[in-house]
Short mmCIF file of C-alpha atoms in Angstrom, two decimals:
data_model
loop_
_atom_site.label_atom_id
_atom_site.label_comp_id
_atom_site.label_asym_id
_atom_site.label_seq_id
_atom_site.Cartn_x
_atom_site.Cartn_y
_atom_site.Cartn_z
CA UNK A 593 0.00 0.00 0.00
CA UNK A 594 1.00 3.66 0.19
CA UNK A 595 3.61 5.18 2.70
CA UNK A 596 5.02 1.49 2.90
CA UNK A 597 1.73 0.19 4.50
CA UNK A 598 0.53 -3.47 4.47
CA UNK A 599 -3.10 -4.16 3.22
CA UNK A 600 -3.97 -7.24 4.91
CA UNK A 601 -7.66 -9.04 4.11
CA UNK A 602 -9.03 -12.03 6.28
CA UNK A 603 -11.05 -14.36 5.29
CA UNK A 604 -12.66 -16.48 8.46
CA UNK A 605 -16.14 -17.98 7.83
CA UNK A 606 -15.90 -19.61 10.68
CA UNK A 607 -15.59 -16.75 12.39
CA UNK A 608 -18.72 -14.19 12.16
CA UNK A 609 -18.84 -10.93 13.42
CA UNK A 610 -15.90 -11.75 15.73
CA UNK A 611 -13.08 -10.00 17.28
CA UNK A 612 -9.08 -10.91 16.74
CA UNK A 613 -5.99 -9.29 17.40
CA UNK A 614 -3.46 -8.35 14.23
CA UNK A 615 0.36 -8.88 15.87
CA UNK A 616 3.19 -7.13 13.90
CA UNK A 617 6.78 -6.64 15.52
CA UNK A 618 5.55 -6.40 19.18
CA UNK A 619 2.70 -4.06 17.58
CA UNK A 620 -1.09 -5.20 18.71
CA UNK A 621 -4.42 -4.30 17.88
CA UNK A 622 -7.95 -5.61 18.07
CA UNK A 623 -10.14 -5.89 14.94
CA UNK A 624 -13.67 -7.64 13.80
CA UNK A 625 -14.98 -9.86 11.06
CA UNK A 626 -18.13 -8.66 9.08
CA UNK A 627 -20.87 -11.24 9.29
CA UNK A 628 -19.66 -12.95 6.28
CA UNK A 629 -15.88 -13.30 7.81
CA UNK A 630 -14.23 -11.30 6.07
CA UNK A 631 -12.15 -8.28 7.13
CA UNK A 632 -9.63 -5.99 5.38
CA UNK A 633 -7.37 -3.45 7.62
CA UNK A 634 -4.27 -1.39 6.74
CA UNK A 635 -1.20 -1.96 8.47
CA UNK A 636 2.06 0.54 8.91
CA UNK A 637 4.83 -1.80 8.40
CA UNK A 638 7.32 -1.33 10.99
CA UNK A 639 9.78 -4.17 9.45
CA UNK A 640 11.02 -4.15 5.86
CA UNK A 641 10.06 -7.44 5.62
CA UNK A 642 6.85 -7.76 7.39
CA UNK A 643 5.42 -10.61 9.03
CA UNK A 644 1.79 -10.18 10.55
CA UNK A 645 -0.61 -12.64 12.46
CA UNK A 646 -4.14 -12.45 12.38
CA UNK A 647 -4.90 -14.78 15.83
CA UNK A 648 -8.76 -15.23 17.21
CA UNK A 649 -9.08 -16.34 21.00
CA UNK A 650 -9.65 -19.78 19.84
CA UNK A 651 -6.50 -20.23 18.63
CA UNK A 652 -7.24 -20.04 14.99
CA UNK A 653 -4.92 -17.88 13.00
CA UNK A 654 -2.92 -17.17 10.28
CA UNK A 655 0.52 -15.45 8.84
CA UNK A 656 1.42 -13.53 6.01
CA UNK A 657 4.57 -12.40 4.97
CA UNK A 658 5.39 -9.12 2.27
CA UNK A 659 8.59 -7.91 1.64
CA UNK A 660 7.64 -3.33 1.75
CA UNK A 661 10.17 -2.00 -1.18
CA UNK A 662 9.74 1.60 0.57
CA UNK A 663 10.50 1.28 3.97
CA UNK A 664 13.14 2.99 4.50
CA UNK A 665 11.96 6.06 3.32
CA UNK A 666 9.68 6.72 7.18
CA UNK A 667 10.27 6.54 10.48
CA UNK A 668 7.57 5.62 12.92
CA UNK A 669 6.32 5.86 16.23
CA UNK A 670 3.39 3.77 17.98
CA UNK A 671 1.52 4.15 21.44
CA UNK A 672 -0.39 1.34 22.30
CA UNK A 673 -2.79 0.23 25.12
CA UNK A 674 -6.13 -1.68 25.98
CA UNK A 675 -9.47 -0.24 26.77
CA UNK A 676 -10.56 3.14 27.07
CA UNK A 677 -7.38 4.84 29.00
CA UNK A 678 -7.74 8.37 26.69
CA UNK A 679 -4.13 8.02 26.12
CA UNK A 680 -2.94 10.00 22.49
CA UNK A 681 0.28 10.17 20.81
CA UNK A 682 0.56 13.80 19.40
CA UNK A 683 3.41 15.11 16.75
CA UNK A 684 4.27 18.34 16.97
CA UNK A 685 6.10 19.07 13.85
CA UNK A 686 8.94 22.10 12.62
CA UNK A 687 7.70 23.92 15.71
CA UNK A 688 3.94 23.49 15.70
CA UNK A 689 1.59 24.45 18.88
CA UNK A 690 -0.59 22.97 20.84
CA UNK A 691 -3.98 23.69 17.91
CA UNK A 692 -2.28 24.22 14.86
CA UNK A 693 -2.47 22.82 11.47
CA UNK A 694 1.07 21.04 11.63
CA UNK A 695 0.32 19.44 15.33
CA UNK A 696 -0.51 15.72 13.70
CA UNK A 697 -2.87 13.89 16.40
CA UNK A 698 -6.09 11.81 16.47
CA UNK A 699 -8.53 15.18 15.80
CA UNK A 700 -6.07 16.14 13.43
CA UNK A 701 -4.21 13.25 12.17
CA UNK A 702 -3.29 14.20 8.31
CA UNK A 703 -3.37 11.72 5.34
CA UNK A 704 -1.28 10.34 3.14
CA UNK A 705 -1.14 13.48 0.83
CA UNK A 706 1.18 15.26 3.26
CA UNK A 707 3.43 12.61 2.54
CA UNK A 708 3.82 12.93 -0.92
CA UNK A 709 3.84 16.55 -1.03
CA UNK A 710 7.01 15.81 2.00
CA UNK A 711 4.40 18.86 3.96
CA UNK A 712 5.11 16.57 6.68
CA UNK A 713 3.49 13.71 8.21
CA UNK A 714 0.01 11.48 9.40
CA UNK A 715 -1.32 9.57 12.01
CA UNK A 716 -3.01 5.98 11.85
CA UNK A 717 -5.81 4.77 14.14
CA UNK A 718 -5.74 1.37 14.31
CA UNK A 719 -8.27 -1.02 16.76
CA UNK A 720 -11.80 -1.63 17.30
CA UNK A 721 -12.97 0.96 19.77
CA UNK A 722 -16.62 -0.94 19.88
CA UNK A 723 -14.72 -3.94 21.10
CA UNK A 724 -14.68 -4.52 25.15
CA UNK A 725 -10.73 -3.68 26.10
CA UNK A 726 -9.79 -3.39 22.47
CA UNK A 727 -5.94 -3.31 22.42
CA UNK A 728 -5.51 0.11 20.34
CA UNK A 729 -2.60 1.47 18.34
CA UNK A 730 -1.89 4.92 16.87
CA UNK A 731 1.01 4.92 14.54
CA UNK A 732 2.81 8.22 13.12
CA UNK A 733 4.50 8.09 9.81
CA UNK A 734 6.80 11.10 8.54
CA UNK A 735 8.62 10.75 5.26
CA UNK A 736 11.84 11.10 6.40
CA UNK A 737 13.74 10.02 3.36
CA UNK A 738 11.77 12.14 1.57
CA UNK A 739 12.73 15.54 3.36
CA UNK A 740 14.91 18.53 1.49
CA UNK A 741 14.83 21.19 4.37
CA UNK A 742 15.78 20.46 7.73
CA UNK A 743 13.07 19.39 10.05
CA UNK A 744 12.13 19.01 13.88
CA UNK A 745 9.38 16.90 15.05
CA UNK A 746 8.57 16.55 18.64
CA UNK A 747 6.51 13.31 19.66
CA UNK A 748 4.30 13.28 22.94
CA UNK A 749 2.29 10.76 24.82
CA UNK A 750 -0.13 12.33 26.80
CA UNK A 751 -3.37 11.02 28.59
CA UNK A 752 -6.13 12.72 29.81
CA UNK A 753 -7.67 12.34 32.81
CA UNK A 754 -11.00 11.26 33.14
CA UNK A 755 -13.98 9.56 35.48
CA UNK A 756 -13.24 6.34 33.83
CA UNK A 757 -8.94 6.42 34.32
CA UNK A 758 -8.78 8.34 37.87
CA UNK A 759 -7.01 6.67 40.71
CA UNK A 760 -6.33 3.87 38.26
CA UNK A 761 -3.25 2.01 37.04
CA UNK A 762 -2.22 2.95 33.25
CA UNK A 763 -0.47 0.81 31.14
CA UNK A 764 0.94 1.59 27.55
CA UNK A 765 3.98 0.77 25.40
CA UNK A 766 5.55 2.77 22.93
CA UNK A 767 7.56 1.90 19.35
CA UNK A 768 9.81 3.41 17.72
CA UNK A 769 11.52 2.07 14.46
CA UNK A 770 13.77 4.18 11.79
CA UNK A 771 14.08 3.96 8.30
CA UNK A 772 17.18 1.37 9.03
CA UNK A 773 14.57 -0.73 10.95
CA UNK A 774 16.06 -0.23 14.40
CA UNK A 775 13.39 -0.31 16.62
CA UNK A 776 13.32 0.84 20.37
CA UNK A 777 9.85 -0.19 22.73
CA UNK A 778 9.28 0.91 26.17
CA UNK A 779 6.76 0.24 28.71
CA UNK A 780 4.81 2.78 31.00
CA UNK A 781 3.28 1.67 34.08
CA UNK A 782 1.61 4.22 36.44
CA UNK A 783 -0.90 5.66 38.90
CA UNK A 784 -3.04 8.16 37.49
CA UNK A 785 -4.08 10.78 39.79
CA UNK A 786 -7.14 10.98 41.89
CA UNK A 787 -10.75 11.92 40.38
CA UNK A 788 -10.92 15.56 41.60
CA UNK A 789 -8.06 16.25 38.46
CA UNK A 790 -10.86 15.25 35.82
CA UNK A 791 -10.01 17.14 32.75
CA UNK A 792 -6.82 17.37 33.17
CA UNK A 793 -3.93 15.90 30.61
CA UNK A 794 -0.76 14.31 31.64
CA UNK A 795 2.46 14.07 29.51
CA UNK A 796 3.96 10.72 29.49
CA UNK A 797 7.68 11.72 29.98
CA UNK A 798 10.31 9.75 27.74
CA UNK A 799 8.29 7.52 25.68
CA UNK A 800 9.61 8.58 22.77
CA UNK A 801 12.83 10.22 20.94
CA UNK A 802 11.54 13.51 18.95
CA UNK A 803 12.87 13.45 15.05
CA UNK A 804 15.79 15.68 13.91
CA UNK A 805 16.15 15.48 10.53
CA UNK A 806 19.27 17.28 8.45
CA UNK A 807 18.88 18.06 4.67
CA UNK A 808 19.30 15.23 2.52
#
């Protein structure tokens, strides 16, 4: 696919209108079947040769394995977690605020026509929010092979507080993989604070390394 995506379809008629979880290189997310079996989802590759699993809780399954000829023209990053922890991975890029056009997040996540243009990059939901604790992703892609003027891009995790997260543990993991296919993950484990902070939004300190990009 485009922007060295994956399009991966699923065909389980044994499986109606059921949940399963695509794996990719430590990446997880929940998606459905249609009520014929059949699903079709779009995948950032983080590996140049991409191997994905498509695994139901029964233990059925399958793997499929593409070779992605422009991989090493993006880097990536990925937050990930389960249920509804209002978490959001937000890309803040050449200097953008808080609001404005070039801040890349899941109200204004881009498409792929900032990456050919190089204008910058886009954000991926991935999951099944209509699933009970749906493992979620969001996945940024920026075009860094691509770039002819120097370029900063910060990347943030940040969670919001709400009625349904206060006082409660939070768990995510964040990805990281560069156009040479190093990849760095890390895990966040923490106490969110009490419910008279509703409203509030946290930043996730560390969970990812911002982009610097020279003139190629």
């Amino acid at each position: 696919g485009e922007a060295a995506t994956v399009d991966v379809a699923i065909s389980a008629p044994c499986h109606l209108s059921a949940a399963f979880t695509i794996h990719h290189q430590g990446m997880m997310f929940t998606a459905t079947t249609n009520d014929a079996g059949v699903s079709k989802v779009s995948v950032p590759a983080l590996a140049e040769v991409a191997v994905l699993i498509a695994a139901f809780d029964n233990g059925d399954g399958a793997v499929a394995t593409v070779t992605v000829a422009d991989f090493a023209d993006y880097d990536r990053a990925v937050l990930q977690w389960q249920g509804d922890t209002a978490v959001m991975l937000s890309a803040y890029e050449n200097g953008a605020a808080f609001g404005d056009p070039s801040h890349i997040h899941g109200d204004n996540p881009g498409d792929v026509a900032r990456i050919t243009t190089a204008e910058g990059g886009f954000l991926m939901t991935l999951g099944d929010s209509a699933v009970e604790d749906a493992l979620m992703a969001e996945v940024y892609t920026f075009p860094s092979g691509m770039v002819s003027d120097p370029l900063d891009v910060m990347l943030v995790a940040e969670a919001e507080i709400t009625s349904d997260n206060c006082g409660q543990e939070l768990e995510a993991q964040s990805i990281q993989v560069s156009p040479t296919g190093e990849t760095t993950a890390l895990d966040l484990l923490m106490m969110m604070p009490e419910c008279d902070a509703v409203g509030d939004f946290l930043i996730l300190q560390n969970m990812f390394e911002d982009l610097t990009l020279a003139t190629r």
